[in-house]
Amino acid sequence: MTQTHKMGVTDQVTLTQFIIEQQRGLPEASGTFTLLLNNIVTACKQISHLVNRGALVGVLGSAETENVQGEVQKKLDVITNDIMVKALDWGGHLGGMASEENDDPIQIPKQYPKGKYLVLFDPLDGSSNIDINLTVGTIFSVLRCREGVEPEPEDFLRKGSEQVCAGFVVYGPSTMLVLTTGHGVNGFTLDQDIGEFILTHRNMRIPEDTSEFAINMSNQRFWEPPVKRYIDECVAGKDGPRGKNFNMRWIASLAADVYRILNRGGVFLYPYDIRDPERPGRLRLMYEANPMAFIIEQAGGACTTGKERILDIKPHDIHQRVPLIFGAKNEVERIISYYQQP
Ligand code: MN
Ligand code: MN
């Protein structure tokens, strides 16, 4: 489990200091990446402020528009998307961006130079929770791109294993940023008074075992047999084959569910669903599953569709959805083994 303690001001490590120190000594280290990350963080601070002000600044409720997935957009879906785009497009470090809220990749305006990274993001994760004052988040993924060329939509369709950085912010009682660049996972708490993210959760690790699961039970009748079996065995508790009782937690905000599992363990399932073969899962590969899978594996957990490691999926559509099962390594491996049995 992650150790946290209150620290003196002089011991504090800011996110910027942490990134620069972590990158020192890495051959590919560049100030460009630090600037890119700083711009993402600036956007997240603005989003944090807006989410916190809520009804006082008139940002709650529906925008009365639909996104590319046919979902009704919240006002904050639209506003937070604009904040991300405006914070990122000018810096010269990006070849392009892609957002859950936009049909097509977002081009860098002509007046700005282009750089060597692509950023993909879900600007407001769990936005259906916003009007009931529950935790929401922002999720992002960074890929490398070919320099000096306008990226084609196919340039974004890369496996999760090629990500150079992934992170998410949860806007909860505290605003927290969780980040990996492929060297473990670290958590930072936003100090609202000085406007900086401070390293508070060093080297976050997911315990390999758990007795807590997260799933939307109302979809039970649409699950495949391996998932039905796994959940039945958990629910059977002490008298069942697992010989221990389980608890259920379900926040329905991916960023908040991942944050909980990073801190106290657990397993999360939004599995394959027989309702609509055109839509094999609920969560999006490029904006949700890939960045979370990178973080979870870096924290010692596992992440799968049940049949395939998330980070190995070759994407075919920038908005494609996937089944998503992740968390405690031993539990995820058990679910995979159920899928492998005839
Ligand atoms: Mn989301
Ligand atoms: Mn969203």
CSV table of C-alpha atoms and ligand atoms in Angstrom, one decimal:
chain,number,residue,atom,x,y,z
A,1,MET,CA,0.0,0.0,0.0
A,2,THR,CA,1.1,3.5,-0.7
A,3,GLN,CA,2.5,5.5,2.3
A,4,THR,CA,1.4,9.0,2.7
A,5,HIS,CA,2.4,11.5,5.2
A,6,LYS,CA,2.2,15.2,5.7
A,7,MET,CA,5.4,16.9,4.8
A,8,GLY,CA,7.1,20.2,5.5
A,9,VAL,CA,7.2,22.8,2.8
A,10,THR,CA,10.9,22.4,2.2
A,11,ASP,CA,10.5,18.6,1.5
A,12,GLN,CA,7.8,19.2,-1.2
A,13,VAL,CA,8.5,18.0,-4.7
A,14,THR,CA,6.4,19.6,-7.4
A,15,LEU,CA,5.3,17.7,-10.5
A,16,THR,CA,7.6,19.8,-12.7
A,17,GLN,CA,10.6,19.1,-10.5
A,18,PHE,CA,9.7,15.4,-10.4
A,19,ILE,CA,9.4,15.1,-14.2
A,20,ILE,CA,12.7,17.0,-14.8
A,21,GLU,CA,14.5,14.9,-12.3
A,22,GLN,CA,13.0,11.7,-13.6
A,23,GLN,CA,14.0,12.6,-17.2
A,24,ARG,CA,17.6,13.6,-16.4
A,25,GLY,CA,19.8,10.7,-17.5
A,26,LEU,CA,17.3,9.4,-19.9
A,27,PRO,CA,18.6,9.5,-23.5
A,28,GLU,CA,15.3,10.7,-25.0
A,29,ALA,CA,14.7,13.3,-22.3
A,30,SER,CA,13.6,16.7,-23.7
A,31,GLY,CA,12.2,19.9,-22.4
A,32,THR,CA,9.5,19.5,-25.0
A,33,PHE,CA,7.9,16.7,-23.0
A,34,THR,CA,8.0,18.8,-19.8
A,35,LEU,CA,6.3,21.7,-21.6
A,36,LEU,CA,3.7,19.3,-23.0
A,37,LEU,CA,2.9,17.9,-19.6
A,38,ASN,CA,2.8,21.4,-18.0
A,39,ASN,CA,0.2,22.4,-20.6
A,40,ILE,CA,-1.9,19.3,-19.8
A,41,VAL,CA,-1.6,20.1,-16.1
A,42,THR,CA,-2.6,23.8,-16.6
A,43,ALA,CA,-5.8,22.6,-18.4
A,44,CYS,CA,-6.5,20.2,-15.5
A,45,LYS,CA,-6.1,23.0,-12.9
A,46,GLN,CA,-8.6,25.1,-14.9
A,47,ILE,CA,-11.0,22.1,-15.1
A,48,SER,CA,-10.6,21.5,-11.4
A,49,HIS,CA,-11.5,25.1,-10.6
A,50,LEU,CA,-14.6,24.9,-12.8
A,51,VAL,CA,-15.8,21.6,-11.5
A,52,ASN,CA,-15.4,22.9,-8.0
A,53,ARG,CA,-17.4,26.1,-8.7
A,54,GLY,CA,-20.2,24.1,-10.4
A,55,ALA,CA,-23.6,25.7,-10.3
A,56,LEU,CA,-22.1,29.0,-9.1
A,57,VAL,CA,-20.6,29.6,-12.6
A,58,GLY,CA,-23.5,28.0,-14.5
A,59,VAL,CA,-21.5,25.0,-15.9
A,60,LEU,CA,-23.8,22.1,-14.8
A,61,GLY,CA,-26.5,20.5,-17.0
A,62,SER,CA,-26.9,19.4,-20.5
A,63,ALA,CA,-25.4,21.2,-23.6
A,64,GLU,CA,-28.3,19.8,-25.6
A,65,THR,CA,-25.9,18.4,-28.3
A,66,GLU,CA,-24.7,14.9,-29.0
A,67,ASN,CA,-21.1,13.7,-29.4
A,68,VAL,CA,-19.8,11.4,-32.1
A,69,GLN,CA,-21.0,8.4,-30.0
A,70,GLY,CA,-24.6,9.7,-29.9
A,71,GLU,CA,-24.4,10.6,-26.2
A,72,VAL,CA,-26.0,13.8,-25.0
A,73,GLN,CA,-23.1,16.1,-24.0
A,74,LYS,CA,-23.0,17.9,-20.7
A,75,LYS,CA,-22.1,21.6,-20.8
A,76,LEU,CA,-18.9,20.6,-19.0
A,77,ASP,CA,-18.0,18.0,-21.7
A,78,VAL,CA,-17.9,20.8,-24.2
A,79,ILE,CA,-16.2,23.4,-22.0
A,80,THR,CA,-13.5,21.0,-20.7
A,81,ASN,CA,-12.8,19.8,-24.2
A,82,ASP,CA,-12.2,23.4,-25.3
A,83,ILE,CA,-10.0,24.0,-22.3
A,84,MET,CA,-7.8,21.0,-23.2
A,85,VAL,CA,-7.5,22.0,-26.9
A,86,LYS,CA,-6.7,25.6,-26.1
A,87,ALA,CA,-4.1,24.7,-23.5
A,88,LEU,CA,-2.3,22.3,-25.9
A,89,ASP,CA,-2.5,23.6,-29.4
A,90,TRP,CA,0.0,26.5,-29.2
A,91,GLY,CA,3.0,24.9,-27.6
A,92,GLY,CA,4.8,23.5,-30.6
A,93,HIS,CA,5.2,20.0,-29.1
A,94,LEU,CA,2.2,18.3,-30.8
A,95,GLY,CA,1.6,16.9,-34.2
A,96,GLY,CA,-2.1,16.6,-33.4
A,97,MET,CA,-4.7,15.7,-30.8
A,98,ALA,CA,-7.7,13.4,-30.5
A,99,SER,CA,-10.6,13.7,-28.1
A,100,GLU,CA,-13.5,11.5,-27.1
A,101,GLU,CA,-15.7,14.5,-27.9
A,102,ASN,CA,-14.5,15.1,-31.5
A,103,ASP,CA,-15.4,13.1,-34.5
A,104,ASP,CA,-12.0,13.5,-36.2
A,105,PRO,CA,-8.5,14.2,-34.9
A,106,ILE,CA,-7.9,17.9,-34.0
A,107,GLN,CA,-5.4,19.6,-36.2
A,108,ILE,CA,-2.8,22.1,-34.8
A,109,PRO,CA,-3.7,25.6,-36.1
A,110,LYS,CA,-1.5,26.7,-39.0
A,111,GLN,CA,0.2,29.6,-37.1
A,112,TYR,CA,1.8,27.2,-34.6
A,113,PRO,CA,4.8,24.9,-35.1
A,114,LYS,CA,4.2,21.2,-34.9
A,115,GLY,CA,6.1,18.7,-32.7
A,116,LYS,CA,6.8,15.1,-32.1
A,117,TYR,CA,3.9,14.0,-29.8
A,118,LEU,CA,0.2,13.1,-30.2
A,119,VAL,CA,-2.1,13.5,-27.2
A,120,LEU,CA,-5.4,11.7,-26.9
A,121,PHE,CA,-7.8,12.6,-24.1
A,122,ASP,CA,-11.2,12.1,-22.4
A,123,PRO,CA,-11.6,15.7,-21.1
A,124,LEU,CA,-14.3,14.9,-18.6
A,125,ASP,CA,-14.6,11.2,-17.5
A,126,GLY,CA,-17.7,10.2,-15.6
A,127,SER,CA,-19.6,13.3,-16.8
A,128,SER,CA,-22.9,11.7,-15.9
A,129,ASN,CA,-21.8,12.1,-12.3
A,130,ILE,CA,-21.3,15.9,-12.5
A,131,ASP,CA,-24.8,16.9,-11.7
A,132,ILE,CA,-25.0,14.8,-8.6
A,133,ASN,CA,-21.7,16.1,-7.2
A,134,LEU,CA,-19.7,12.9,-7.5
A,135,THR,CA,-16.1,12.5,-8.6
A,136,VAL,CA,-15.2,13.1,-12.3
A,137,GLY,CA,-11.9,13.0,-14.0
A,138,THR,CA,-9.7,13.8,-17.0
A,139,ILE,CA,-7.7,11.0,-18.8
A,140,PHE,CA,-4.8,11.5,-21.2
A,141,SER,CA,-2.4,9.4,-23.3
A,142,VAL,CA,0.7,10.5,-25.1
A,143,LEU,CA,2.1,8.9,-28.2
A,144,ARG,CA,5.1,9.8,-30.4
A,145,CYS,CA,4.5,10.9,-34.0
A,146,ARG,CA,6.4,11.4,-37.2
A,147,GLU,CA,7.9,14.8,-37.1
A,148,GLY,CA,7.1,17.5,-39.7
A,149,VAL,CA,4.2,15.8,-41.3
A,150,GLU,CA,0.5,16.4,-40.8
A,151,PRO,CA,-0.7,13.2,-38.9
A,152,GLU,CA,-3.3,11.1,-40.7
A,153,PRO,CA,-6.1,9.5,-38.7
A,154,GLU,CA,-4.2,6.2,-39.0
A,155,ASP,CA,-1.2,7.7,-37.2
A,156,PHE,CA,-3.3,7.7,-34.0
A,157,LEU,CA,-4.2,4.1,-34.3
A,158,ARG,CA,-1.3,2.7,-32.3
A,159,LYS,CA,-1.1,0.0,-29.7
A,160,GLY,CA,-1.3,1.0,-26.0
A,161,SER,CA,2.2,-0.5,-25.5
A,162,GLU,CA,3.6,2.4,-27.6
A,163,GLN,CA,2.4,5.1,-25.2
A,164,VAL,CA,5.2,7.2,-23.8
A,165,CYS,CA,3.1,8.7,-21.0
A,166,ALA,CA,-0.4,8.3,-19.6
A,167,GLY,CA,-2.2,9.9,-16.7
A,168,PHE,CA,-5.4,11.0,-15.2
A,169,VAL,CA,-6.8,13.5,-12.8
A,170,VAL,CA,-9.6,12.9,-10.3
A,171,TYR,CA,-11.6,15.9,-9.2
A,172,GLY,CA,-12.7,14.6,-5.8
A,173,PRO,CA,-12.4,15.9,-2.2
A,174,SER,CA,-8.8,16.6,-3.3
A,175,THR,CA,-7.7,17.0,-6.9
A,176,MET,CA,-5.2,14.3,-7.6
A,177,LEU,CA,-3.0,13.6,-10.7
A,178,VAL,CA,-1.7,10.1,-11.3
A,179,LEU,CA,1.1,9.7,-13.9
A,180,THR,CA,3.3,7.1,-15.5
A,181,THR,CA,6.1,7.5,-18.1
A,182,GLY,CA,6.9,3.8,-17.9
A,183,HIS,CA,8.9,4.0,-14.7
A,184,GLY,CA,6.3,3.2,-12.1
A,185,VAL,CA,3.2,5.3,-11.1
A,186,ASN,CA,3.2,8.4,-8.9
A,187,GLY,CA,0.4,10.4,-7.4
A,188,PHE,CA,0.3,14.2,-6.9
A,189,THR,CA,-2.1,16.3,-4.9
A,190,LEU,CA,-3.1,19.8,-6.1
A,191,ASP,CA,-2.2,22.4,-3.5
A,192,GLN,CA,-5.0,24.9,-4.3
A,193,ASP,CA,-3.2,27.7,-2.5
A,194,ILE,CA,-0.1,27.7,-4.5
A,195,GLY,CA,-1.5,26.1,-7.7
A,196,GLU,CA,1.0,23.3,-7.9
A,197,PHE,CA,0.7,19.5,-8.0
A,198,ILE,CA,2.8,18.1,-5.1
A,199,LEU,CA,4.2,14.5,-5.0
A,200,THR,CA,2.2,12.8,-2.2
A,201,HIS,CA,1.9,9.2,-3.4
A,202,ARG,CA,5.2,7.8,-4.5
A,203,ASN,CA,5.4,4.5,-6.4
A,204,MET,CA,1.8,3.4,-6.2
A,205,ARG,CA,1.3,-0.4,-6.2
A,206,ILE,CA,-1.9,-2.5,-6.6
A,207,PRO,CA,-1.9,-5.4,-4.1
A,208,GLU,CA,-2.0,-8.7,-6.0
A,209,ASP,CA,-5.0,-10.1,-4.1
A,210,THR,CA,-8.3,-8.5,-3.1
A,211,SER,CA,-11.7,-9.1,-1.8
A,212,GLU,CA,-13.4,-6.2,-3.5
A,213,PHE,CA,-14.9,-6.2,-7.0
A,214,ALA,CA,-16.6,-3.5,-9.1
A,215,ILE,CA,-19.1,-4.3,-11.8
A,216,ASN,CA,-22.5,-3.0,-13.0
A,217,MET,CA,-24.7,-5.8,-11.7
A,218,SER,CA,-27.7,-4.6,-13.7
A,219,ASN,CA,-26.1,-6.0,-16.9
A,220,GLN,CA,-25.7,-9.5,-15.4
A,221,ARG,CA,-28.0,-11.2,-17.9
A,222,PHE,CA,-25.8,-9.9,-20.8
A,223,TRP,CA,-22.5,-11.3,-19.5
A,224,GLU,CA,-20.5,-14.2,-20.9
A,225,PRO,CA,-20.1,-17.4,-18.9
A,226,PRO,CA,-16.6,-16.7,-17.6
A,227,VAL,CA,-17.7,-13.4,-16.0
A,228,LYS,CA,-20.9,-14.9,-14.7
A,229,ARG,CA,-18.9,-17.6,-13.0
A,230,TYR,CA,-16.3,-15.2,-11.5
A,231,ILE,CA,-19.0,-12.9,-10.0
A,232,ASP,CA,-21.1,-15.8,-8.8
A,233,GLU,CA,-18.1,-17.2,-7.0
A,234,CYS,CA,-17.4,-13.8,-5.4
A,235,VAL,CA,-21.0,-13.4,-4.3
A,236,ALA,CA,-21.1,-16.9,-2.9
A,237,GLY,CA,-18.5,-15.6,-0.3
A,238,LYS,CA,-17.3,-17.7,2.5
A,239,ASP,CA,-19.5,-20.7,1.6
A,240,GLY,CA,-18.5,-20.7,-2.1
A,241,PRO,CA,-15.4,-22.0,-3.9
A,242,ARG,CA,-13.4,-18.8,-3.0
A,243,GLY,CA,-13.9,-19.4,0.7
A,244,LYS,CA,-14.0,-15.7,1.6
A,245,ASN,CA,-16.4,-12.8,1.5
A,246,PHE,CA,-16.2,-10.1,-1.1
A,247,ASN,CA,-17.4,-6.5,-1.1
A,248,MET,CA,-18.7,-4.6,-4.1
A,249,ARG,CA,-17.9,-1.0,-5.0
A,250,TRP,CA,-19.0,0.8,-8.2
A,251,ILE,CA,-18.5,4.5,-8.7
A,252,ALA,CA,-19.3,4.5,-12.4
A,253,SER,CA,-16.6,7.1,-13.0
A,254,LEU,CA,-13.6,5.2,-14.5
A,255,ALA,CA,-11.0,7.6,-13.2
A,256,ALA,CA,-12.4,7.3,-9.6
A,257,ASP,CA,-12.7,3.5,-9.8
A,258,VAL,CA,-9.0,3.3,-11.0
A,259,TYR,CA,-7.9,5.7,-8.3
A,260,ARG,CA,-9.6,3.6,-5.6
A,261,ILE,CA,-8.0,0.4,-6.9
A,262,LEU,CA,-4.6,2.0,-7.1
A,263,ASN,CA,-4.9,2.9,-3.4
A,264,ARG,CA,-6.6,0.0,-1.8
A,265,GLY,CA,-6.8,-2.8,-4.4
A,266,GLY,CA,-9.7,-4.4,-6.1
A,267,VAL,CA,-10.8,-5.6,-9.5
A,268,PHE,CA,-13.0,-3.8,-12.0
A,269,LEU,CA,-15.0,-5.3,-14.9
A,270,TYR,CA,-16.9,-3.7,-17.7
A,271,PRO,CA,-17.0,-6.9,-19.7
A,272,TYR,CA,-18.1,-8.0,-23.1
A,273,ASP,CA,-21.8,-7.6,-23.4
A,274,ILE,CA,-24.0,-9.7,-25.8
A,275,ARG,CA,-26.5,-6.9,-26.3
A,276,ASP,CA,-25.0,-5.3,-29.4
A,277,PRO,CA,-22.2,-7.0,-31.4
A,278,GLU,CA,-21.3,-3.7,-33.0
A,279,ARG,CA,-20.5,-2.4,-29.5
A,280,PRO,CA,-18.5,-5.0,-27.7
A,281,GLY,CA,-17.8,-2.9,-24.6
A,282,ARG,CA,-18.6,0.4,-23.0
A,283,LEU,CA,-15.3,2.0,-22.5
A,284,ARG,CA,-13.1,3.5,-25.2
A,285,LEU,CA,-9.8,2.0,-26.1
A,286,MET,CA,-7.9,5.1,-27.1
A,287,TYR,CA,-9.1,7.6,-24.4
A,288,GLU,CA,-9.8,5.3,-21.5
A,289,ALA,CA,-8.6,1.7,-21.7
A,290,ASN,CA,-5.1,2.3,-23.0
A,291,PRO,CA,-4.0,5.0,-20.6
A,292,MET,CA,-5.5,3.2,-17.7
A,293,ALA,CA,-3.9,-0.1,-18.8
A,294,PHE,CA,-0.5,1.5,-18.9
A,295,ILE,CA,-0.9,2.9,-15.4
A,296,ILE,CA,-2.3,-0.3,-14.0
A,297,GLU,CA,0.4,-2.5,-15.4
A,298,GLN,CA,3.1,0.0,-14.2
A,299,ALA,CA,1.5,-0.3,-10.7
A,300,GLY,CA,1.8,-4.1,-10.8
A,301,GLY,CA,-1.8,-4.9,-11.8
A,302,ALA,CA,-3.2,-6.5,-15.0
A,303,CYS,CA,-5.6,-5.3,-17.7
A,304,THR,CA,-7.4,-7.4,-20.3
A,305,THR,CA,-10.5,-7.8,-22.4
A,306,GLY,CA,-10.7,-11.3,-20.9
A,307,LYS,CA,-9.2,-12.7,-24.1
A,308,GLU,CA,-6.4,-10.2,-24.9
A,309,ARG,CA,-4.1,-7.8,-23.1
A,310,ILE,CA,-5.4,-4.3,-23.6
A,311,LEU,CA,-2.0,-2.9,-24.4
A,312,ASP,CA,-1.6,-5.4,-27.3
A,313,ILE,CA,-4.8,-4.5,-29.1
A,314,LYS,CA,-4.2,-3.1,-32.6
A,315,PRO,CA,-6.8,-0.3,-32.9
A,316,HIS,CA,-9.0,-0.1,-36.1
A,317,ASP,CA,-11.1,3.0,-35.1
A,318,ILE,CA,-10.1,6.0,-33.0
A,319,HIS,CA,-13.5,5.8,-31.1
A,320,GLN,CA,-13.6,2.0,-30.8
A,321,ARG,CA,-14.9,0.4,-27.5
A,322,VAL,CA,-13.5,-2.6,-25.7
A,323,PRO,CA,-14.4,-4.8,-22.8
A,324,LEU,CA,-12.2,-3.8,-19.9
A,325,ILE,CA,-11.2,-6.0,-16.9
A,326,PHE,CA,-8.4,-4.7,-14.6
A,327,GLY,CA,-6.9,-4.5,-11.2
A,328,ALA,CA,-5.3,-7.1,-8.7
A,329,LYS,CA,-3.1,-9.3,-10.8
A,330,ASN,CA,-4.1,-12.6,-9.3
A,331,GLU,CA,-7.9,-11.9,-9.7
A,332,VAL,CA,-7.4,-10.7,-13.3
A,333,GLU,CA,-5.4,-13.9,-14.1
A,334,ARG,CA,-8.2,-16.0,-12.6
A,335,ILE,CA,-10.7,-14.3,-14.9
A,336,ILE,CA,-8.4,-14.9,-17.9
A,337,SER,CA,-8.2,-18.5,-17.0
A,338,TYR,CA,-12.0,-18.8,-16.9
A,339,TYR,CA,-12.1,-17.4,-20.4
A,340,GLN,CA,-9.5,-20.0,-21.5
A,341,GLN,CA,-11.6,-23.0,-20.2
A,342,PRO,CA,-14.0,-24.5,-22.7
B,1,MN,MN,-14.9,8.6,-19.8
B,2,MN,MN,-15.9,12.0,-21.2
